[in-house]
CSV table of C-alpha atoms and ligand atoms in Angstrom, one decimal:
chain,number,residue,atom,x,y,z
A,27,UNK,CA,0.0,0.0,0.0
A,28,UNK,CA,1.3,3.4,-0.9
A,29,UNK,CA,0.3,7.1,-0.6
A,30,UNK,CA,-1.2,9.1,-3.4
A,31,UNK,CA,1.4,10.8,-5.7
A,32,UNK,CA,3.5,13.4,-3.8
A,33,UNK,CA,2.2,16.9,-3.7
A,34,UNK,CA,4.9,19.5,-4.3
A,35,UNK,CA,3.0,22.4,-2.8
A,36,UNK,CA,0.1,21.4,-0.5
A,37,UNK,CA,-2.5,24.0,0.3
A,38,UNK,CA,-4.4,22.3,3.2
A,39,UNK,CA,-3.9,19.6,5.8
A,40,UNK,CA,-6.7,17.3,6.8
A,41,UNK,CA,-6.5,15.6,10.2
A,42,UNK,CA,-9.0,12.8,11.0
A,43,UNK,CA,-9.4,10.9,14.2
A,44,UNK,CA,-9.7,7.2,13.4
A,45,UNK,CA,-11.9,5.2,15.9
A,46,UNK,CA,-15.4,6.6,16.1
A,47,UNK,CA,-14.8,9.2,13.5
A,48,UNK,CA,-13.5,7.8,10.2
A,49,UNK,CA,-13.9,4.2,11.4
A,50,UNK,CA,-17.0,2.5,12.5
A,51,UNK,CA,-16.5,-1.2,13.4
A,52,UNK,CA,-20.3,-1.9,13.0
A,53,UNK,CA,-20.3,-0.8,9.3
A,54,UNK,CA,-19.0,-2.8,6.4
A,55,UNK,CA,-16.7,-1.5,5.1
A,56,UNK,CA,-15.7,0.2,8.4
A,57,UNK,CA,-14.5,3.3,6.4
A,58,UNK,CA,-16.8,4.3,3.5
A,59,UNK,CA,-15.4,3.7,0.0
A,60,UNK,CA,-16.7,7.2,-1.0
A,61,UNK,CA,-14.3,8.8,1.6
A,62,UNK,CA,-11.3,7.6,-0.4
A,63,UNK,CA,-12.9,8.8,-3.7
A,64,UNK,CA,-13.4,12.2,-2.2
A,65,UNK,CA,-9.8,12.4,-0.9
A,66,UNK,CA,-8.5,11.6,-4.4
A,67,UNK,CA,-10.7,14.4,-5.8
A,68,UNK,CA,-9.7,16.9,-3.1
A,69,UNK,CA,-6.0,16.0,-3.7
A,70,UNK,CA,-6.4,17.1,-7.3
A,71,UNK,CA,-8.7,20.1,-6.8
A,72,UNK,CA,-7.5,21.5,-3.5
A,73,UNK,CA,-4.0,20.0,-3.1
A,74,UNK,CA,-4.8,18.5,0.3
A,75,UNK,CA,-2.5,16.3,2.4
A,76,UNK,CA,-4.3,14.0,4.7
A,77,UNK,CA,-3.5,12.2,7.9
A,78,UNK,CA,-4.8,10.1,10.7
A,79,UNK,CA,-4.5,11.6,14.2
A,80,UNK,CA,-5.1,8.8,16.7
A,81,UNK,CA,-4.6,7.4,20.2
A,82,UNK,CA,-3.7,4.1,18.6
A,83,UNK,CA,-0.1,3.0,18.4
A,84,UNK,CA,1.4,3.0,14.9
A,85,UNK,CA,1.2,-0.9,14.7
A,86,UNK,CA,-2.4,-1.0,15.8
A,87,UNK,CA,-3.3,1.8,13.3
A,88,UNK,CA,-1.6,-0.1,10.5
A,89,UNK,CA,-3.8,-3.1,11.4
A,90,UNK,CA,-6.7,-0.8,11.1
A,91,UNK,CA,-5.6,0.3,7.6
A,92,UNK,CA,-5.6,-3.3,6.4
A,93,UNK,CA,-8.8,-4.3,8.1
A,94,UNK,CA,-10.6,-1.2,6.8
A,95,UNK,CA,-9.3,-1.9,3.2
A,96,UNK,CA,-7.5,1.4,2.7
A,97,UNK,CA,-6.8,1.7,-1.0
A,98,UNK,CA,-3.9,4.1,-0.3
A,99,UNK,CA,-2.0,5.3,2.8
A,100,UNK,CA,-2.4,8.7,4.5
A,101,UNK,CA,0.5,11.2,4.0
A,102,UNK,CA,1.2,11.3,7.8
A,103,UNK,CA,-0.1,9.8,11.0
A,104,UNK,CA,0.0,10.9,14.6
A,105,UNK,CA,0.1,7.8,16.9
A,106,UNK,CA,-0.6,7.7,20.6
A,107,UNK,CA,-1.8,11.3,20.3
A,108,UNK,CA,1.8,12.6,20.1
A,109,UNK,CA,4.2,10.7,17.8
A,110,UNK,CA,4.5,11.9,14.2
A,111,UNK,CA,5.3,9.6,11.3
A,112,UNK,CA,5.6,10.6,7.7
A,113,UNK,CA,4.8,8.2,4.9
A,114,UNK,CA,7.8,7.4,2.6
A,115,UNK,CA,7.6,6.5,-1.1
A,116,UNK,CA,7.6,2.7,-0.5
A,117,UNK,CA,4.7,2.5,1.9
A,118,UNK,CA,6.8,2.7,5.1
A,119,UNK,CA,6.7,5.2,8.0
A,120,UNK,CA,9.5,7.6,8.9
A,121,UNK,CA,9.4,9.0,12.4
A,122,UNK,CA,9.5,12.8,12.4
A,123,UNK,CA,12.7,12.6,14.5
A,124,UNK,CA,13.1,16.1,15.9
A,125,UNK,CA,9.6,16.2,17.3
A,126,UNK,CA,9.4,12.6,18.5
A,127,UNK,CA,12.8,12.8,20.2
A,128,UNK,CA,11.9,16.1,22.0
A,129,UNK,CA,8.5,14.5,23.0
A,130,UNK,CA,10.1,11.4,24.4
A,131,UNK,CA,12.7,13.5,26.3
A,132,UNK,CA,10.0,15.8,27.8
A,133,UNK,CA,7.6,13.0,28.7
A,134,UNK,CA,10.4,10.9,30.3
A,135,UNK,CA,11.6,13.9,32.4
A,136,UNK,CA,8.0,14.7,33.4
A,137,UNK,CA,7.3,11.1,34.5
A,138,UNK,CA,10.5,11.2,36.6
A,139,UNK,CA,9.5,14.4,38.3
A,140,UNK,CA,5.9,13.4,38.8
A,141,UNK,CA,6.6,9.8,40.0
A,142,UNK,CA,5.3,10.4,43.6
A,143,UNK,CA,2.3,12.4,42.4
A,144,UNK,CA,1.4,9.6,40.0
A,145,UNK,CA,1.7,7.1,42.7
A,146,UNK,CA,-0.8,9.1,44.8
A,147,UNK,CA,-3.2,9.3,41.9
A,148,UNK,CA,-2.8,5.6,41.3
A,149,UNK,CA,-3.6,4.9,45.0
A,150,UNK,CA,-6.7,7.1,44.8
A,151,UNK,CA,-7.9,5.4,41.7
A,152,UNK,CA,-7.3,1.9,43.0
A,153,UNK,CA,-8.8,2.6,46.4
A,154,UNK,CA,-12.1,4.1,45.1
A,155,UNK,CA,-12.8,2.5,41.8
A,156,UNK,CA,-12.5,-0.8,39.9
A,157,UNK,CA,-10.4,0.8,37.2
A,158,UNK,CA,-7.1,-0.8,36.2
A,159,UNK,CA,-3.8,1.1,36.3
A,160,UNK,CA,-1.7,0.4,33.3
A,161,UNK,CA,2.1,0.6,33.1
A,162,UNK,CA,4.1,-0.8,30.2
A,163,UNK,CA,7.1,0.1,28.1
A,164,UNK,CA,6.8,3.5,26.5
A,165,UNK,CA,3.6,4.1,28.3
A,166,UNK,CA,4.3,4.8,31.9
A,167,UNK,CA,0.8,5.6,33.2
A,168,UNK,CA,-2.7,4.9,32.0
A,169,UNK,CA,-6.1,3.9,33.4
A,170,UNK,CA,-8.8,1.7,32.0
A,171,UNK,CA,-12.1,2.3,33.7
A,172,UNK,CA,-15.0,-0.2,33.8
A,173,UNK,CA,-17.5,2.4,32.5
A,174,UNK,CA,-17.7,5.9,31.1
A,175,UNK,CA,-19.3,7.1,34.4
A,176,UNK,CA,-16.4,5.7,36.4
A,177,UNK,CA,-13.9,7.4,34.0
A,178,UNK,CA,-15.8,10.7,34.5
A,179,UNK,CA,-15.5,10.3,38.3
A,180,UNK,CA,-11.8,9.6,37.9
A,181,UNK,CA,-11.2,12.7,35.8
A,182,UNK,CA,-13.0,14.8,38.3
A,183,UNK,CA,-11.0,13.4,41.2
A,184,UNK,CA,-7.6,13.5,39.4
A,185,UNK,CA,-8.0,17.1,38.0
A,186,UNK,CA,-7.2,19.0,41.3
A,187,UNK,CA,-4.5,16.4,42.2
A,188,UNK,CA,-2.7,16.7,38.9
A,189,UNK,CA,-2.6,20.5,39.1
A,190,UNK,CA,0.4,20.1,41.4
A,191,UNK,CA,2.5,19.4,38.3
A,192,UNK,CA,1.6,22.0,35.7
A,193,UNK,CA,3.1,20.0,32.8
A,194,UNK,CA,1.2,16.8,33.6
A,195,UNK,CA,-1.9,16.3,31.5
A,196,UNK,CA,-3.8,13.4,30.1
A,197,UNK,CA,-5.8,12.2,27.1
A,198,UNK,CA,-9.1,10.6,27.7
A,199,UNK,CA,-11.0,8.5,25.1
A,200,UNK,CA,-14.1,6.7,26.4
A,201,UNK,CA,-13.0,4.4,29.3
A,202,UNK,CA,-9.2,4.9,28.5
A,203,UNK,CA,-6.9,7.6,29.9
A,204,UNK,CA,-3.3,8.1,29.1
A,205,UNK,CA,-1.1,10.5,31.2
A,206,UNK,CA,1.2,12.7,29.2
A,207,UNK,CA,2.8,16.1,28.8
A,208,UNK,CA,0.6,19.1,28.3
A,209,UNK,CA,2.6,20.3,25.3
A,210,UNK,CA,2.3,17.1,23.2
A,211,UNK,CA,-1.1,16.1,22.0
A,212,UNK,CA,-3.2,15.8,18.8
A,213,UNK,CA,-3.4,19.6,18.5
A,214,UNK,CA,0.3,20.5,18.8
A,215,UNK,CA,1.2,17.4,16.7
A,216,UNK,CA,-1.2,18.7,13.9
A,217,UNK,CA,0.4,22.1,14.1
A,218,UNK,CA,3.9,20.5,13.8
A,219,UNK,CA,2.8,18.7,10.6
A,220,UNK,CA,1.4,22.0,9.3
A,221,UNK,CA,4.7,23.8,10.2
A,222,UNK,CA,6.7,21.2,8.2
A,223,UNK,CA,4.7,22.3,5.1
A,224,UNK,CA,4.7,26.0,6.1
A,225,UNK,CA,0.9,26.1,6.4
A,226,UNK,CA,-1.0,28.1,9.1
A,227,UNK,CA,-3.7,26.7,11.3
A,228,UNK,CA,-6.3,28.4,9.0
A,229,UNK,CA,-5.4,25.8,6.3
A,230,UNK,CA,-5.9,22.9,8.7
A,231,UNK,CA,-9.1,20.8,8.9
A,232,UNK,CA,-9.6,18.6,12.0
A,233,UNK,CA,-12.4,16.2,12.8
A,234,UNK,CA,-12.9,14.0,15.9
A,235,UNK,CA,-15.5,12.5,18.2
A,236,UNK,CA,-14.0,12.1,21.7
A,237,UNK,CA,-12.2,13.9,24.5
A,238,UNK,CA,-8.7,13.2,23.1
A,239,UNK,CA,-9.7,15.3,20.1
A,240,UNK,CA,-10.4,18.5,22.1
A,241,UNK,CA,-6.9,19.9,21.5
A,242,UNK,CA,-6.9,19.5,17.7
A,243,UNK,CA,-10.4,21.0,17.4
A,244,UNK,CA,-9.1,24.2,18.9
A,245,UNK,CA,-8.8,27.2,16.5
A,246,UNK,CA,-5.1,27.5,17.6
A,247,UNK,CA,-4.5,24.3,15.6
A,248,UNK,CA,-7.3,24.0,13.0
A,249,UNK,CA,-9.3,26.8,11.3
A,250,UNK,CA,-11.8,24.3,9.9
A,251,UNK,CA,-13.3,21.9,12.5
A,252,UNK,CA,-16.1,19.3,12.5
A,253,UNK,CA,-17.4,16.4,14.6
A,254,UNK,CA,-19.7,13.6,13.5
A,255,UNK,CA,-23.3,13.3,15.0
A,256,UNK,CA,-22.1,10.5,17.3
A,257,UNK,CA,-19.5,12.8,19.0
A,258,UNK,CA,-19.5,13.1,22.8
A,259,UNK,CA,-21.2,16.2,24.3
A,260,UNK,CA,-18.0,18.1,25.2
A,261,UNK,CA,-16.7,17.7,21.6
A,262,UNK,CA,-20.0,18.9,20.2
A,263,UNK,CA,-19.9,22.0,22.5
A,264,UNK,CA,-16.2,22.7,21.5
A,265,UNK,CA,-16.9,22.4,17.8
A,266,UNK,CA,-20.1,24.5,18.0
A,267,UNK,CA,-18.4,27.1,20.1
A,268,UNK,CA,-15.6,27.5,17.6
A,269,UNK,CA,-18.0,27.9,14.7
A,270,UNK,CA,-17.3,24.4,13.3
A,271,UNK,CA,-19.7,21.9,11.9
A,272,UNK,CA,-21.6,19.1,13.7
A,273,UNK,CA,-22.6,16.8,10.9
A,274,UNK,CA,-26.0,15.1,10.6
A,275,UNK,CA,-24.4,11.8,9.6
A,276,UNK,CA,-22.4,9.6,11.9
A,277,UNK,CA,-18.8,8.3,11.6
A,278,UNK,CA,-17.3,8.2,8.1
A,279,UNK,CA,-20.4,9.5,6.4
A,280,UNK,CA,-20.2,12.5,8.7
A,281,UNK,CA,-16.6,13.0,7.5
A,282,UNK,CA,-17.7,13.0,3.9
A,283,UNK,CA,-20.4,15.6,4.8
A,284,UNK,CA,-17.9,17.8,6.6
A,285,UNK,CA,-15.4,17.7,3.7
A,286,UNK,CA,-18.1,18.6,1.2
A,287,UNK,CA,-19.2,21.5,3.6
A,288,UNK,CA,-15.7,23.0,3.7
A,289,UNK,CA,-14.3,22.2,0.2
A,290,UNK,CA,-17.3,22.1,-2.1
A,291,UNK,CA,-18.5,25.6,-1.2
A,292,UNK,CA,-17.5,26.8,-4.6
A,293,UNK,CA,-20.0,24.5,-6.3
A,294,UNK,CA,-23.6,25.3,-7.1
B,17,MG,MG1,-12.4,8.7,18.4
């Protein structure tokens, strides 16, 4: 699988969340075929670069591409909400090294500084909920709750505790939460991709459905924003507040609706 032909001078960057936005496991195919047809057309008419901005790891996302029958690869991906990879000509992925190294360094330093605080947060979570604390290589702290309600309780409880370390933040997606650095998220990663191509936030389109998409749906990172009809309430409020589009369709069909809204304005 390869990307579409290289664009010498892109004019816009498209950033799509994967699970719940582009991808719906209950549909077959999970990503609508029309989406890829539209991307081909927008590539020619509007010189767009497109990428997937996800909480998945790169490996897990690649499985998603195969399983969803992607006919071609995106130009870039953001994995685990903060690592940037750029597609090479042969279908492989090159880490965007300056950003990824800096991110790793900052995150590592933060987790060292915040070790005691995270231990207190862990204790609080384990004492009061049935949620599972996760620690594995490259992912020093995460939580999996049993329900969305339990996760909402955890976030409310953790917020004042985490304020003790100003760089500590987290990304929440449904029942999952990943602790991280406040400067590295889907939004700042999208802006870094745009910076590589010398494009301002106004030329960036972002679309997502869940809490971990809040940052990239901020006008600081994307001038064109949208969420599908199935998005969580906080995302709908964020998009509406920024003058973005809440589509009437769900998942991938909502994505098609949003792209037509922003890029087919010139048509009768
Ligand atoms: Mg999502």
